[in-house]
Backbone as numpy.savetxt, mean C-alpha at the origin, in Angstrom:
# Nx Ny Nz CAx CAy CAz Cx Cy Cz
52.91 17.25 5.82 52.27 16.92 4.58 52.05 18.22 3.80
52.28 18.14 2.55 52.13 19.33 1.71 50.67 19.57 1.36
50.37 20.80 1.00 49.01 21.20 0.64 48.50 20.40 -0.56
49.34 20.17 -1.52 48.94 19.41 -2.72 48.51 18.00 -2.38
49.23 17.35 -1.47 48.87 15.99 -1.06 47.53 15.96 -0.31
47.32 16.96 0.54 46.06 17.04 1.30 44.88 17.22 0.34
45.04 18.09 -0.64 43.98 18.33 -1.62 43.72 17.05 -2.42
44.77 16.35 -2.80 44.62 15.10 -3.55 43.87 14.05 -2.73
44.24 13.90 -1.47 43.57 12.92 -0.61 42.10 13.29 -0.42
41.82 14.56 -0.15 40.44 15.01 0.05 39.60 14.87 -1.21
40.22 15.08 -2.37 39.46 14.98 -3.62 38.99 13.54 -3.88
39.66 12.56 -3.31 39.22 11.17 -3.43 38.36 10.76 -2.23
38.70 11.24 -1.05 38.02 10.81 0.17 36.59 11.35 0.26
36.38 12.60 -0.08 35.05 13.21 0.05 34.02 12.51 -0.84
34.29 12.28 -2.13 33.29 11.54 -2.92 33.02 10.13 -2.40
34.06 9.45 -1.90 33.87 8.11 -1.36 32.97 8.17 -0.13
33.18 9.14 0.74 32.35 9.29 1.94 30.90 9.59 1.55
30.71 10.48 0.58 29.36 10.82 0.13 28.66 9.59 -0.45
29.36 8.81 -1.25 28.78 7.60 -1.84 28.42 6.59 -0.75
29.28 6.44 0.25 28.99 5.52 1.35 27.76 5.97 2.14
27.63 7.26 2.37 26.45 7.78 3.07 25.19 7.52 2.27
25.24 7.73 0.96 24.08 7.47 0.10 23.70 6.00 0.12
24.69 5.11 -0.01 24.42 3.67 0.02 23.83 3.23 1.36
24.35 3.78 2.45 23.82 3.45 3.78 22.37 3.90 3.90
22.07 5.10 3.42 20.70 5.62 3.48 19.75 4.77 2.66
20.18 4.36 1.47 19.34 3.51 0.63 19.08 2.16 1.30
20.12 1.57 1.87 19.97 0.28 2.53 19.03 0.39 3.72
19.17 1.45 4.47 18.31 1.67 5.63 16.85 1.87 5.21
16.64 2.66 4.16 15.29 2.90 3.65 14.64 1.64 3.12
15.40 0.83 2.39 14.87 -0.43 1.87 14.54 -1.40 3.00
15.34 -1.35 4.05 15.07 -2.20 5.21 13.75 -1.83 5.88
13.47 -0.53 5.98 12.20 -0.08 6.56 11.03 -0.48 5.68
11.20 -0.37 4.36 10.12 -0.77 3.45 9.84 -2.26 3.57
10.89 -3.06 3.66 10.71 -4.50 3.78 10.02 -4.83 5.10
10.40 -4.15 6.16 9.77 -4.39 7.46 8.28 -4.05 7.39
7.94 -2.91 6.79 6.53 -2.51 6.65 5.77 -3.54 5.80
6.38 -3.97 4.70 5.72 -4.95 3.82 5.48 -6.27 4.55
6.45 -6.69 5.34 6.30 -7.93 6.11 5.19 -7.80 7.15
5.13 -6.64 7.83 4.08 -6.41 8.82 2.70 -6.41 8.16
2.60 -5.78 6.98 1.33 -5.74 6.27 0.90 -7.13 5.83
1.84 -7.93 5.32 1.51 -9.31 4.92 1.00 -10.11 6.12
1.62 -9.90 7.27 1.19 -10.61 8.47 -0.22 -10.17 8.89
-0.48 -8.86 8.83 -1.82 -8.35 9.17 -2.87 -8.93 8.23
-2.56 -8.95 6.94 -3.52 -9.46 5.96 -3.75 -10.96 6.17
-2.70 -11.69 6.51 -2.87 -13.13 6.74 -3.71 -13.41 7.99
-3.68 -12.50 8.98 -4.49 -12.66 10.19 -5.91 -12.15 10.01
-6.16 -11.40 8.94 -7.49 -10.82 8.71 -8.50 -11.92 8.41
-9.76 -11.65 8.80 -10.83 -12.63 8.62 -11.48 -12.48 7.25
-11.73 -13.59 6.57 -12.40 -13.51 5.26 -13.85 -13.07 5.42
-14.31 -12.31 4.44 -15.68 -11.81 4.43 -16.07 -11.49 2.99
-17.31 -11.08 2.83 -17.77 -10.60 1.52 -18.26 -9.17 1.71
-18.26 -8.44 0.61 -18.73 -7.05 0.67 -19.50 -6.73 -0.60
-20.55 -5.95 -0.42 -21.33 -5.45 -1.55 -20.84 -4.04 -1.83
-20.51 -3.76 -3.08 -20.04 -2.43 -3.45 -21.25 -1.49 -3.46
-21.21 -0.49 -2.60 -22.28 0.52 -2.56 -21.95 1.64 -3.54
-20.69 2.07 -3.52 -20.25 3.08 -4.49 -18.76 2.94 -4.72
-18.32 3.40 -5.88 -16.90 3.38 -6.24 -16.60 4.66 -7.00
-15.53 5.33 -6.60 -15.12 6.54 -7.31 -13.62 6.52 -7.50
-13.18 7.11 -8.58 -11.76 7.11 -8.92 -11.06 8.26 -8.23
-9.86 8.00 -7.70 -9.05 9.03 -7.08 -8.40 9.92 -8.11
-7.71 10.94 -7.64 -7.08 11.92 -8.52 -5.81 11.40 -9.18
-5.15 10.44 -8.56 -3.89 9.95 -9.11 -3.99 8.46 -9.40
-3.02 7.98 -10.11 -2.97 6.56 -10.43 -2.20 6.37 -11.72
-1.87 5.15 -11.98 -1.12 4.84 -13.19 -2.03 4.38 -14.30
-1.42 3.84 -15.34 -2.19 3.34 -16.47 -2.83 1.99 -16.17
-2.14 1.17 -15.38 -2.65 -0.18 -15.11 -3.46 -0.21 -13.82
-2.95 0.38 -12.77 -3.65 0.40 -11.48 -4.08 1.82 -11.15
-5.32 1.98 -10.74 -5.86 3.29 -10.38 -6.30 3.27 -8.92
-6.23 4.42 -8.28 -6.73 4.55 -6.92 -8.25 4.63 -6.98
-8.90 3.73 -6.27 -10.36 3.69 -6.24 -10.83 3.77 -4.79
-11.76 4.70 -4.55 -12.38 4.84 -3.23 -13.68 4.04 -3.25
-13.80 3.11 -2.34 -14.97 2.23 -2.30 -15.75 2.44 -1.01
-17.05 2.39 -1.13 -17.93 2.32 0.03 -18.55 0.94 -0.03
-18.32 0.15 1.02 -18.69 -1.26 1.01 -19.63 -1.60 2.16
-20.53 -2.52 1.91 -21.32 -3.12 2.98 -20.70 -4.48 3.26
-20.02 -4.58 4.38 -19.22 -5.75 4.71 -20.04 -6.72 5.56
-19.96 -8.00 5.20 -20.64 -9.05 5.95 -19.66 -10.19 6.18
-19.36 -10.44 7.46 -18.43 -11.53 7.78 -19.16 -12.82 8.12
-20.49 -12.79 8.14 -21.26 -13.99 8.43 -21.53 -14.21 9.90
-20.90 -13.44 10.78 -21.08 -13.63 12.23 -21.79 -12.45 12.88
-21.62 -11.26 12.33 -22.25 -10.07 12.91 -23.10 -9.38 11.85
-23.78 -8.34 12.26 -24.61 -7.57 11.33 -23.73 -6.93 10.26
-24.20 -6.88 9.02 -23.45 -6.17 7.98 -23.28 -4.70 8.36
-22.15 -4.13 8.00 -21.86 -2.74 8.32 -21.22 -2.06 7.12
-21.27 -0.73 7.13 -20.71 0.08 6.04 -19.29 0.48 6.40
-18.39 0.37 5.44 -17.00 0.78 5.64 -16.46 1.35 4.34
-15.48 2.22 4.47 -14.81 2.80 3.31 -13.44 2.15 3.13
-13.03 2.02 1.90 -11.72 1.45 1.59 -11.15 2.17 0.37
-9.85 2.32 0.35 -9.17 2.88 -0.81 -8.14 1.86 -1.26
-8.27 1.40 -2.49 -7.39 0.37 -3.04 -6.85 0.81 -4.38
-5.75 0.18 -4.78 -5.32 0.23 -6.17 -6.06 -0.90 -6.87
-6.75 -0.57 -7.96 -7.51 -1.58 -8.70 -7.01 -1.61 -10.14
-6.79 -2.82 -10.64 -6.36 -3.00 -12.02 -7.48 -2.53 -12.95
-7.13 -1.68 -13.91 -8.14 -1.08 -14.80 -8.89 -2.13 -15.63
-8.30 -3.27 -15.86 -8.98 -4.32 -16.62 -10.12 -4.96 -15.84
-10.19 -4.67 -14.54 -11.20 -5.29 -13.69 -12.17 -4.28 -13.09
-12.32 -3.12 -13.71 -13.26 -2.12 -13.20 -14.70 -2.66 -13.17
-15.01 -3.59 -14.05 -16.37 -4.15 -14.07 -16.70 -4.91 -12.78
-15.69 -5.33 -12.03 -15.92 -6.08 -10.80 -16.31 -5.18 -9.63
-16.09 -3.87 -9.76 -16.41 -2.96 -8.65 -17.61 -2.07 -8.96
-18.48 -2.55 -9.83 -19.72 -1.82 -10.09 -20.63 -1.91 -8.87
-21.47 -0.90 -8.71 -22.40 -0.88 -7.58 -23.27 -2.14 -7.60
-23.39 -2.76 -6.44 -24.19 -3.97 -6.30 -23.41 -5.26 -6.42
-22.20 -5.21 -6.94 -21.39 -6.43 -7.06 -20.90 -6.90 -5.69
-20.77 -8.20 -5.55 -20.24 -8.80 -4.33 -18.78 -9.17 -4.59
-17.91 -8.76 -3.68 -16.48 -9.06 -3.81 -15.97 -9.71 -2.53
-14.89 -10.46 -2.65 -14.25 -11.08 -1.49 -13.29 -10.08 -0.86
-13.37 -9.98 0.46 -12.50 -9.07 1.20 -11.97 -9.79 2.43
-11.05 -9.12 3.12 -10.56 -9.59 4.40 -10.68 -8.43 5.38
-11.19 -8.71 6.57 -11.40 -7.69 7.59 -10.28 -7.79 8.61
-9.62 -6.67 8.88 -8.52 -6.64 9.84 -8.99 -7.18 11.19
-8.17 -8.01 11.82 -8.56 -8.65 13.07 -8.60 -7.68 14.24
-7.87 -6.56 14.16 -7.84 -5.59 15.25 -8.77 -4.41 15.03
-8.99 -4.03 13.77 -9.80 -2.86 13.45 -10.70 -3.21 12.27
-11.97 -3.44 12.55 -12.85 -3.93 11.49 -13.17 -2.89 10.42
-12.74 -1.66 10.61 -12.94 -0.65 9.56 -11.86 -0.72 8.48
-10.81 -1.50 8.72 -9.75 -1.69 7.72 -10.12 -2.92 6.90
-10.34 -2.69 5.61 -10.78 -3.75 4.71 -9.70 -3.97 3.65
-9.22 -5.21 3.56 -8.22 -5.58 2.56 -8.91 -6.29 1.40
-8.43 -6.09 0.18 -9.01 -6.86 -0.93 -8.55 -8.32 -0.85
-9.44 -9.22 -1.17 -9.09 -10.64 -1.24 -9.27 -11.11 -2.67
-8.93 -10.23 -3.58 -9.02 -10.48 -5.02 -7.67 -10.12 -5.64
-7.29 -10.81 -6.68 -5.98 -10.58 -7.31 -5.89 -9.21 -7.97
-7.01 -8.62 -8.32 -7.01 -7.34 -9.05 -6.95 -6.12 -8.13
-6.98 -6.32 -6.82 -6.95 -5.20 -5.88 -5.74 -5.24 -4.98
-5.20 -4.07 -4.66 -4.06 -3.95 -3.74 -4.42 -2.95 -2.66
-4.17 -3.32 -1.42 -4.46 -2.44 -0.29 -3.50 -1.25 -0.29
-4.00 -0.08 0.06 -3.17 1.12 0.14 -3.47 1.85 1.43
-2.49 2.60 1.89 -2.67 3.50 3.03 -2.19 4.87 2.61
-2.87 5.90 3.07 -2.42 7.26 2.81 -2.98 7.89 1.56
-3.81 7.19 0.81 -4.38 7.73 -0.42 -5.85 8.10 -0.26
-6.35 8.10 0.95 -7.78 8.31 1.19 -8.26 9.67 0.70
-7.41 10.67 0.73 -7.83 12.03 0.37 -7.49 12.42 -1.06
-7.02 11.48 -1.86 -6.67 11.80 -3.25 -7.78 11.43 -4.20
């Protein structure tokens, strides 16, 4: 095979290989995200309903225009045990900031395995992990 033919073949093969590697990586990453999302949905569905009184709420350093990271200190009461204090960090829709004022009662879900994990049971809140220090 001549050098010109080898260069021609490589000039087409290398970009195709790079594109295939990128597509494989994207597919693999999306698969992991879907798996995590499915596991989280299952955990939330197994969580026990409860109510919580907002003790304090503070805004995190990052967030978007519609949803902001909010750090909450909650007094959680599931109706079966003594109320306890727990911290939660959620994305909260900015149109509903009035719902997280100190003293307000909100609906939550308590993780069935770890009662310190509190999920929002309101449409305006989204559970987050990894934003506790922001």
